[in-house]
Coordinates of C-alpha atoms in Angstrom, one line a residue:
X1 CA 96.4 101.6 79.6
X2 CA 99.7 101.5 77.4
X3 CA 101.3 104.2 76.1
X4 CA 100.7 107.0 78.9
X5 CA 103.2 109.8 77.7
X6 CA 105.7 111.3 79.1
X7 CA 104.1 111.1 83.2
X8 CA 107.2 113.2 85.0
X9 CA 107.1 114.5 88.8
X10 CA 108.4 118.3 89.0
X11 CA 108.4 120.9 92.1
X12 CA 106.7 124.2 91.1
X13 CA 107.2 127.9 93.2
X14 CA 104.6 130.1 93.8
X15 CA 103.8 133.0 95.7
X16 CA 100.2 133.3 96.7
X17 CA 98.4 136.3 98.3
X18 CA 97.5 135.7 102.5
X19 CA 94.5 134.7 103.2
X20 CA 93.1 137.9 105.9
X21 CA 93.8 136.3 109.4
X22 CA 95.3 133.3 107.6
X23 CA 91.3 131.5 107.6
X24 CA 90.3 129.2 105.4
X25 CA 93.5 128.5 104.1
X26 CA 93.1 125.1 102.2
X27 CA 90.4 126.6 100.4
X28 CA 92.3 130.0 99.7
X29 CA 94.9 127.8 98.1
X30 CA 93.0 125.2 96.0
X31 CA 91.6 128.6 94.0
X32 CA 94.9 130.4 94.0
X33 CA 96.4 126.9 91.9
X34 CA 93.9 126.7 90.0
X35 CA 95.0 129.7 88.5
X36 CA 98.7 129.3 88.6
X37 CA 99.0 125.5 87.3
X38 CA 98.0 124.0 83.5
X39 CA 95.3 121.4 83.2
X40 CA 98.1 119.0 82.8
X41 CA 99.7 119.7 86.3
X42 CA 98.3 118.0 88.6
X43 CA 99.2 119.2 92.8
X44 CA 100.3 116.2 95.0
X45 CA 102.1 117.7 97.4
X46 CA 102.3 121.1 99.2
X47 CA 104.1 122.8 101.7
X48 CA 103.6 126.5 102.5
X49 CA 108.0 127.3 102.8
X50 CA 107.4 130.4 104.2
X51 CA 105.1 133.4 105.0
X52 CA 105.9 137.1 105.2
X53 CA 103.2 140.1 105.0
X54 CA 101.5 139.9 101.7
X55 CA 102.0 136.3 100.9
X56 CA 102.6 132.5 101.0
X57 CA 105.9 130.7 99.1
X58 CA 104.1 127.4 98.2
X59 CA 106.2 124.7 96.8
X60 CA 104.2 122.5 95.3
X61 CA 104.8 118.8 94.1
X62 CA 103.3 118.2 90.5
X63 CA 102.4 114.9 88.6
X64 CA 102.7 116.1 84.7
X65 CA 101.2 114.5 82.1
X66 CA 98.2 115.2 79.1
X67 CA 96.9 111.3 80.0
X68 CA 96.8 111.7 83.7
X69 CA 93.4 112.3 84.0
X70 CA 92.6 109.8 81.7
X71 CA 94.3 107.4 83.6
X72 CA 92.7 108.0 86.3
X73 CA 90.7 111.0 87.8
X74 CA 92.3 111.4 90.7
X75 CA 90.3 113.5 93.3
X76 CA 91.9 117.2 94.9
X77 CA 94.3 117.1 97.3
X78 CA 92.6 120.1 98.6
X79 CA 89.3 118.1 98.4
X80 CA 87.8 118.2 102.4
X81 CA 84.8 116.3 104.1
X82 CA 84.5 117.7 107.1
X83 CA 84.0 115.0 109.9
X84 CA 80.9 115.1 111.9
X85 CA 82.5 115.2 115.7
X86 CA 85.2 112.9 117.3
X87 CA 85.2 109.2 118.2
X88 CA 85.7 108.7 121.8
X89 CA 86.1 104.8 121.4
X90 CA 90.1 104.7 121.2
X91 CA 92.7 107.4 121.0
X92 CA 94.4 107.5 117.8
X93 CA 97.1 110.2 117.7
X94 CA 99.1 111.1 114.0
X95 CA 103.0 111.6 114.1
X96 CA 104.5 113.3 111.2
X97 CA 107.8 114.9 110.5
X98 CA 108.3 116.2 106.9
X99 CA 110.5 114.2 104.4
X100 CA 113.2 116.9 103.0
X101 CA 113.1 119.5 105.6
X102 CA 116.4 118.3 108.1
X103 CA 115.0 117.5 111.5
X104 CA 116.8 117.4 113.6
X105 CA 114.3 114.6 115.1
X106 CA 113.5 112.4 112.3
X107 CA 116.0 114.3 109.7
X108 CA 117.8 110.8 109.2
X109 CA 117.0 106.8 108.6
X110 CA 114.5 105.9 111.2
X111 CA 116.2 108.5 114.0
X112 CA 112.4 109.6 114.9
X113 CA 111.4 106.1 115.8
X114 CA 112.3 106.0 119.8
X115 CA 109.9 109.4 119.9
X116 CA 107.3 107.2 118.1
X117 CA 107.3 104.3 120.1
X118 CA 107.2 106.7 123.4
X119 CA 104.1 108.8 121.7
X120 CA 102.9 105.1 121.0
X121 CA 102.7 104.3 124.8
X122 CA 100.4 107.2 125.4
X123 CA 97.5 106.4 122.8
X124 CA 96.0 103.4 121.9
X125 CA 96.9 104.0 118.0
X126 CA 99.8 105.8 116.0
X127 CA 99.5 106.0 112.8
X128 CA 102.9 107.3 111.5
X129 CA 104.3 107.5 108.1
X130 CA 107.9 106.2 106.6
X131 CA 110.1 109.0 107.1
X132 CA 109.5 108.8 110.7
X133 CA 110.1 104.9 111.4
X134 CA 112.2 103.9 107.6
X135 CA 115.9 102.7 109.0
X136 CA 117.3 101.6 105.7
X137 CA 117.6 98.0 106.2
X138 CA 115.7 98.5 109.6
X139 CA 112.2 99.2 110.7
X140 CA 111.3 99.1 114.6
X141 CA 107.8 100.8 114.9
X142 CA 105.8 100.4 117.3
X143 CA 103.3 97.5 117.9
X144 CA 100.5 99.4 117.6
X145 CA 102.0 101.5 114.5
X146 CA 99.7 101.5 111.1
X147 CA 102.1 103.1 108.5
X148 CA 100.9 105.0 105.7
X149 CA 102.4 106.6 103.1
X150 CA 102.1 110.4 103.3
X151 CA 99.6 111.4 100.9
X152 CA 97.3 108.7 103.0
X153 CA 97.6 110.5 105.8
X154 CA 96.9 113.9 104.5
X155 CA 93.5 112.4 103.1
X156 CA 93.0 111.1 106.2
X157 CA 93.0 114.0 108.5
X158 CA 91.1 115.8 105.0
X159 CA 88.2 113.2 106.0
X160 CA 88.2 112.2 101.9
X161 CA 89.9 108.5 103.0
X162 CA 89.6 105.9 105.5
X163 CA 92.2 103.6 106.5
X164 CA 91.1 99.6 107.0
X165 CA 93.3 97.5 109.7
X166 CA 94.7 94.3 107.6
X167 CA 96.9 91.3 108.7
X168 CA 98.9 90.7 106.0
X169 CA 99.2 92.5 102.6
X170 CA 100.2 90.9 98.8
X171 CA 103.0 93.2 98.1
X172 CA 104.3 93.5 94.8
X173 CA 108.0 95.0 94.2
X174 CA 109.2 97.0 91.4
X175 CA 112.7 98.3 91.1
X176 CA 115.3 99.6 88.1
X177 CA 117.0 98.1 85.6
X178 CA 120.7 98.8 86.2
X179 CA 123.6 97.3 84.1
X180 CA 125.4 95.8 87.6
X181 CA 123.4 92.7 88.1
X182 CA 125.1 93.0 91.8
X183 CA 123.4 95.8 92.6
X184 CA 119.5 94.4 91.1
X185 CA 120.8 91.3 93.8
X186 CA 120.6 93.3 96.6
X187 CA 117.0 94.3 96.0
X188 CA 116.1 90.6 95.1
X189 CA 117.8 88.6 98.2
X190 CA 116.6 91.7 100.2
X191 CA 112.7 90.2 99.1
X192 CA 113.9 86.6 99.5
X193 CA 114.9 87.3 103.1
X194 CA 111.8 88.9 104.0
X195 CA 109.8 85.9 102.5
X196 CA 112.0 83.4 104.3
X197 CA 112.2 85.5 107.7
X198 CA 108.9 87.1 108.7
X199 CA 106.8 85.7 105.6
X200 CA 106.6 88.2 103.4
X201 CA 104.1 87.7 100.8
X202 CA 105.4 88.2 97.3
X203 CA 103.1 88.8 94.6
X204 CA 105.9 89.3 92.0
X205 CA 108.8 91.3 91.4
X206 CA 109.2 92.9 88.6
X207 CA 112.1 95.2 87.2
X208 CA 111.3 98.2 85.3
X209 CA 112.9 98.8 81.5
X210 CA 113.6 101.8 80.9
X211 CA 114.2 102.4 84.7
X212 CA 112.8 105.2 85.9
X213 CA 114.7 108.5 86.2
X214 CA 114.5 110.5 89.5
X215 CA 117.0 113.0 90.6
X216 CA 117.4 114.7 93.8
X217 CA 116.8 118.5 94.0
X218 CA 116.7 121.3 96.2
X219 CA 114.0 124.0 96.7
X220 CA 114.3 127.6 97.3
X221 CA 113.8 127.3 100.8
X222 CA 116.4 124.3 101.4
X223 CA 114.2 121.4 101.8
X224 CA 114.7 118.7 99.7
X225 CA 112.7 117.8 96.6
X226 CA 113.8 116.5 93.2
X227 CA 112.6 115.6 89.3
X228 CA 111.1 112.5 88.1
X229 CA 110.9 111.6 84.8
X230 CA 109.6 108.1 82.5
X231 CA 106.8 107.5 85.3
X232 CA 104.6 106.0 82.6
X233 CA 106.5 102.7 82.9
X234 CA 105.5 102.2 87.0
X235 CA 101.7 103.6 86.2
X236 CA 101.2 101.2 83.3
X237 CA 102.7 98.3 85.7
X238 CA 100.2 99.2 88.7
X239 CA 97.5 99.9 86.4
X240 CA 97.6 96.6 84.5
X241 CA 98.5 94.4 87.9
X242 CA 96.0 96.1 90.6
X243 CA 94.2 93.1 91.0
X244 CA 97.2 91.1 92.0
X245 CA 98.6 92.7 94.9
X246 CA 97.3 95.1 97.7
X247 CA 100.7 97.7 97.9
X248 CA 103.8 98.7 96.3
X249 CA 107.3 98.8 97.1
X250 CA 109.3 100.8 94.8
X251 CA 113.6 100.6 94.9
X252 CA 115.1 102.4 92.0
X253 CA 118.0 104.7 91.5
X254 CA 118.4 108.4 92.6
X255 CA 120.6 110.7 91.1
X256 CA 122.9 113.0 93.3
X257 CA 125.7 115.2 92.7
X258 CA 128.8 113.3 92.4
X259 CA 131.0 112.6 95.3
X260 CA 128.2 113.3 97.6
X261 CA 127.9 110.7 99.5
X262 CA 131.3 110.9 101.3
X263 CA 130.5 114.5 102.0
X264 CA 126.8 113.8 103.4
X265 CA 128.3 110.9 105.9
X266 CA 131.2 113.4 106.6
X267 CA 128.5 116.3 107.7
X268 CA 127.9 115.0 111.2
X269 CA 124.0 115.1 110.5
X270 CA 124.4 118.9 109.5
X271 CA 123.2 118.2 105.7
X272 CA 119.8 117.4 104.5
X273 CA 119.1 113.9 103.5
X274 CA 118.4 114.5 100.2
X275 CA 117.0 111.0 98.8
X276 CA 113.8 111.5 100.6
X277 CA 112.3 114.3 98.7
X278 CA 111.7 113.2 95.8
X279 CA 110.8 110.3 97.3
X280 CA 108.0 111.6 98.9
X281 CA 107.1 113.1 95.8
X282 CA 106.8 109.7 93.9
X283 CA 105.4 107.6 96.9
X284 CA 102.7 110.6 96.8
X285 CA 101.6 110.2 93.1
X286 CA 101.6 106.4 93.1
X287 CA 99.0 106.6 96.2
X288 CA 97.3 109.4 95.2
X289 CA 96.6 108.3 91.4
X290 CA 95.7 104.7 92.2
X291 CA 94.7 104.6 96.3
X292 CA 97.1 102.2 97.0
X293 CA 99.5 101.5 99.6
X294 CA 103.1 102.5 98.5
X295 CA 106.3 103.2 100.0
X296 CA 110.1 103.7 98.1
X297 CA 114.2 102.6 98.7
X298 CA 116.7 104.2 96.9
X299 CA 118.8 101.6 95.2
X300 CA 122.9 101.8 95.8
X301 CA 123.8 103.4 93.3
X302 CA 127.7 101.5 92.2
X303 CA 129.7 98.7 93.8
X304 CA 132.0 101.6 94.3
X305 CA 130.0 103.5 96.7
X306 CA 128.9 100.3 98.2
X307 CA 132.6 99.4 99.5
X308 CA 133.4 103.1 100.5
X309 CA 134.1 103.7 104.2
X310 CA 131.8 106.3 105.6
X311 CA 134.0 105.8 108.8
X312 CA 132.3 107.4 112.2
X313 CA 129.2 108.5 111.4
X314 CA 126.6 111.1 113.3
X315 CA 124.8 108.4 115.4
X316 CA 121.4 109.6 113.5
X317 CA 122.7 108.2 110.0
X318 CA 124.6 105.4 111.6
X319 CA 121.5 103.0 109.7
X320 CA 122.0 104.5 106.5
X321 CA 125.5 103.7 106.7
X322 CA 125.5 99.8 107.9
X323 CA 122.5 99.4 105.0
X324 CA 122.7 98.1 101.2
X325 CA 119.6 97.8 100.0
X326 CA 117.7 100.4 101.9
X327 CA 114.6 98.5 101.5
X328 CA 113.7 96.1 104.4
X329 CA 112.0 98.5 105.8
X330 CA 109.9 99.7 103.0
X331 CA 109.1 95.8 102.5
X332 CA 108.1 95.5 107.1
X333 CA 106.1 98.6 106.9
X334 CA 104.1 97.2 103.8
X335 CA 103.2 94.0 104.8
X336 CA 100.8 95.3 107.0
X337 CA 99.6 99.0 105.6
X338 CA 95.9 99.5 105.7
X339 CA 94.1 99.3 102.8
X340 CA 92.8 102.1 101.2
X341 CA 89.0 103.0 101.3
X342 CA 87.7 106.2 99.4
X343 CA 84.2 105.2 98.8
X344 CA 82.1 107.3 101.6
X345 CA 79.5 104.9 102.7
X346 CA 82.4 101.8 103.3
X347 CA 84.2 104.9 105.2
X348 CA 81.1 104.1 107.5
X349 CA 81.8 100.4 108.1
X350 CA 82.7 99.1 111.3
X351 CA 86.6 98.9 111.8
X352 CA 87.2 101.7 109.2
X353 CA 89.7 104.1 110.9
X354 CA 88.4 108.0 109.5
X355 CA 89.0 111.4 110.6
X356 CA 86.7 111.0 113.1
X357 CA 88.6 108.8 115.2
X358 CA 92.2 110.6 114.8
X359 CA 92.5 112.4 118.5
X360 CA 95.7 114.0 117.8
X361 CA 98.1 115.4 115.5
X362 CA 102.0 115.3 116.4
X363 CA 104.3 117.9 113.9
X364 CA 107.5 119.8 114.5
X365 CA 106.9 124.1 115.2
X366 CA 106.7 125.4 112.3
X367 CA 105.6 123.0 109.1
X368 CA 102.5 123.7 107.8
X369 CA 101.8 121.9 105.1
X370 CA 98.5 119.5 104.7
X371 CA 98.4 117.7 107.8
X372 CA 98.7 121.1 109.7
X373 CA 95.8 122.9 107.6
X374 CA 93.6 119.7 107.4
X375 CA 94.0 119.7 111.5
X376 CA 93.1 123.2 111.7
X377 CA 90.2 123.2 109.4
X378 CA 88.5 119.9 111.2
X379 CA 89.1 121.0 115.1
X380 CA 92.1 118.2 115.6
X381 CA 94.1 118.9 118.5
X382 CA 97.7 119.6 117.4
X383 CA 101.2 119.4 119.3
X384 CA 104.0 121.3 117.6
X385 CA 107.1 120.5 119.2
X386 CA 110.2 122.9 119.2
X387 CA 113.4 120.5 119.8
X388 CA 114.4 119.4 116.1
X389 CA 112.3 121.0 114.7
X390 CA 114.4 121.6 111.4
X391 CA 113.1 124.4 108.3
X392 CA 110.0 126.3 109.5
X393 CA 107.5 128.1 107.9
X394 CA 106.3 130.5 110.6
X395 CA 105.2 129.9 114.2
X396 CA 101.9 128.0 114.3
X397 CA 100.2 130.1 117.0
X398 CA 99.9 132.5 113.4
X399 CA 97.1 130.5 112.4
X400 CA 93.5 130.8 113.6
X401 CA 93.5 128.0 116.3
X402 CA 90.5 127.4 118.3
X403 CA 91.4 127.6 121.8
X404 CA 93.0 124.9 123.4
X405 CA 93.5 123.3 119.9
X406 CA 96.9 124.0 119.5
X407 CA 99.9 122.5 122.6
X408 CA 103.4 123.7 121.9
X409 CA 106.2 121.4 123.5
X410 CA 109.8 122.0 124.1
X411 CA 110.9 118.5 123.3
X412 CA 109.7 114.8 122.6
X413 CA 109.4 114.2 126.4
X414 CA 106.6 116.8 126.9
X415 CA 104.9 115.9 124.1
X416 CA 104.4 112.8 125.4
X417 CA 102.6 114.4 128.5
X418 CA 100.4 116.5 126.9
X419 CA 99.5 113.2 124.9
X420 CA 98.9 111.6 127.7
X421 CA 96.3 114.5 129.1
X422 CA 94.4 114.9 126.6
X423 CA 94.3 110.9 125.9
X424 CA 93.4 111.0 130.3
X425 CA 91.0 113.9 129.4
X426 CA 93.1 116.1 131.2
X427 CA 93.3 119.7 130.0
X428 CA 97.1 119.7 129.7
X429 CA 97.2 123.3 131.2
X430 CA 95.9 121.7 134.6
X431 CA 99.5 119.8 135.6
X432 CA 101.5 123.4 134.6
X433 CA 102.1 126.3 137.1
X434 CA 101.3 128.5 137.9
X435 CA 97.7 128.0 137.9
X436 CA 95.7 131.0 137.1
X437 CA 92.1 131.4 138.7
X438 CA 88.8 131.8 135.9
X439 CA 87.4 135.2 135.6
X440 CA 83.5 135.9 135.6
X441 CA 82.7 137.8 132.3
X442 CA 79.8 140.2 132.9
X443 CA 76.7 138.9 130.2
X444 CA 74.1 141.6 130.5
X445 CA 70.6 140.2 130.2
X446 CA 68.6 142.6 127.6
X447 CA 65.7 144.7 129.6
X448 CA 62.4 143.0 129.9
X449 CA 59.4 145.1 128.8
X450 CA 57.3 146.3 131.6
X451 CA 53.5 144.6 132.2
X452 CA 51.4 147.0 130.9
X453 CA 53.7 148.6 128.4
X454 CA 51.4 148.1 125.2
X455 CA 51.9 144.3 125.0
X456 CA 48.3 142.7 125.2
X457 CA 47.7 140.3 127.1
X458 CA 46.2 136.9 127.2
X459 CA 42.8 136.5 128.6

């Protein structure tokens, strides 16, 4: 497995013809790429930035590299098994919010983890994802939390991966060269006090030479994204050590503009995080090439910046600030993220979480990106809330819902309600007035030939 070329992450634009009444979009967009991407480009993320009359602005997350698929086929993000009705055993509900697009809900380190643990108390699952409950050097999700990495969930709701409950995983931990040995410390006594604390089990560290080069970017819409670059290091690590541990935590530097991390803590929350992008984007390739839990940190990036005072910060990046490592809660979440199972008759065993038992899906108004379309496509409920919403696409009532598949809520708090209807199998529009009455529609019944008429008759 040595020797995998030049493996970079980049962030393509394309504009792709609508779909008429916006149906069957997942398809629509697997055969529109097909013809807008290079057999060496492989999609592992997408998010549709905006829509207008004639067409879609996809941005689209790419793994690049001529070995890729040699390294490993990895199957279509667009690839979807449609599930075969709904498990009534437990309510699972799914909360995302977007890496990269500025929530105001979930825009920041962790701030989206009070609205988790409430949508937690009103299922008997969440499965959530690390934008949502990552705090830097804190991670408070909910009891009955599984965290996945993005790409995971995607598959998921797609019905192409199923998600098995562990107690404890090996976790292996890979970060950057840098020429500070102070700042490689931080990630190493950040391990040692997760062994020593909540027994964390270690399956090696290991430190990455040439480290890897990721920068962070924005896309024509805003959000943010990024470049990677010298990937092959990380893939020929996981490929070669598979067998020794059951996920990956990642914690290597990302480049930003200088001087902007006193302007970022100086924004009051008005400026996109931009670490998390390409984040996301790398954290999506790792999974989605091997099927393997993964989650990343940014490393601090000088002593310098380590000792500046951010002063008063917006209350939402208040973690961020009192953090050094940023990756105790990459390392909590991991040590008990399901495994990974893409074969489609162990999907079937018992304890197996797949998209037939996920009851709900949670989003901000407005994203529509794979979790949105997979919903659609497999009759998932979906709640779109409005407060904190951050970049949006278009209104999701554009899309062809079935009826009473899609709930739109004001805020957190009414999520939570409708949540708790249709976990009480409540139809959500029962507790709202006014209460309209139901209308008889007239269904004519065909004319019956007459006896006699020319049809013969039995004897």
């Amino acid at each position: 497995m040595q020797g995998v070329p030049s493996v970079q992450l980049v962030e393509k634009y394309l504009s792709i013809p609508v779909a008429p009444g916006n149906s069957g979009l997942i398809e629509h967009l697997a055969k529109a790429l097909t013809f807008r991407l290079s057999d060496d480009e492989i999609p592992v993320r997408l998010v549709i930035a905006a829509i207008d009359d004639d067409s879609y602005l996809c941005e689209v997350g790419c793994l690049v590299g001529d070995n890729i698929p040699r390294l490993r086929d990895p199957q279509s993000i667009f690839s979807l098994r449609r599930r075969n009705g709904e498990s009534a055993e437990q309510f699972t509900a799914i909360f995302v919010v977007p890496t990269g697009i500025g929530a105001e809900v979930g825009g920041h380190a962790g701030d989206a983890t009070p609205a988790a643990q409430m949508l937690a108390s009103c299922c008997d699952r969440l499965i959530t994802h690390p934008n949502v409950v990552n705090a830097s050097d804190v991670n408070e999700m909910p009891a009955n939390a599984l965290y996945v990495e993005g790409s995971v969930l995607c598959r998921l709701l797609m019905g192409t991966v199923g998600l098995a409950p562990v107690r404890s995983n090996r976790l292996a931990v890979v970060f950057d060269t840098q020429p500070d040995a102070m700042l490689e410390n931080l990630v190493l006594n950040t391990v040692e006090s997760a062994r020593t604390t909540y027994g964390l089990d270690c399956a090696g560290i290991y430190k990455l030479d040439p480290p890897l080069e990721l920068t962070a970017l924005w896309s024509e819409s805003g959000r943010a994204v990024g470049r990677g670059r010298r990937l092959e290091g990380l893939f020929d690590l996981i490929a070669e050590k598979a067998d020794e541990f059951d996920a990956v935590a990642i914690s290597s530097l990302i480049g930003v503009p200088d001087g902007y991390h006193e302007e970022y803590f100086r924004s009051d929350g008005a400026m996109i995080n931009p670490w998390g992008g390409i984040e996301a984007m790398l954290t999506h390739a790792v999974s989605h090439v091997f099927d393997v839990p993964s989650a990343h940190a940014p490393m601090m990036e000088s002593r310098e910046i380590l000792n500046e005072d951010p002063g008063r910060v917006d209350p939402r990046m208040a973690a961020e600030a009192i953090s050094s490592s940023f990756l105790q809660c990459v390392l909590k979440g991991l040590k008990q993220s399901p495994r990974l199972v893409v074969d489609p008759e162990l999907m079937l065993a018992s304890g197996v979480l797949s998209a037939r038992d996920v009851s709900c899906l949670i989003i901000p108004e407005g994203c529509i990106g794979l979790p949105t379309l997979a919903a659609l496509e497999q009759g998932i409920p979906v709640i779109a809330v409005r407060e904190g919403a951050g970049l949006i696409a278009h209104e999701l009532k554009s899309l062809p819902w079935r009826p009473h598949q899609l709930f739109v809520a004001e805020n957190y708090w009414e999520a939570a309600g409708i949540l708790s209807a249709l976990r009480t199998s409540i139809a959500p529009q029962s507790v709202r007035r006014p209460f309209a009455r139901l209308e008889p529609k007239s269904w004519k019944i065909p004319d019956q030939p007459k006896s006699g008429s020319g049809l013969k008759q039995n004897s």
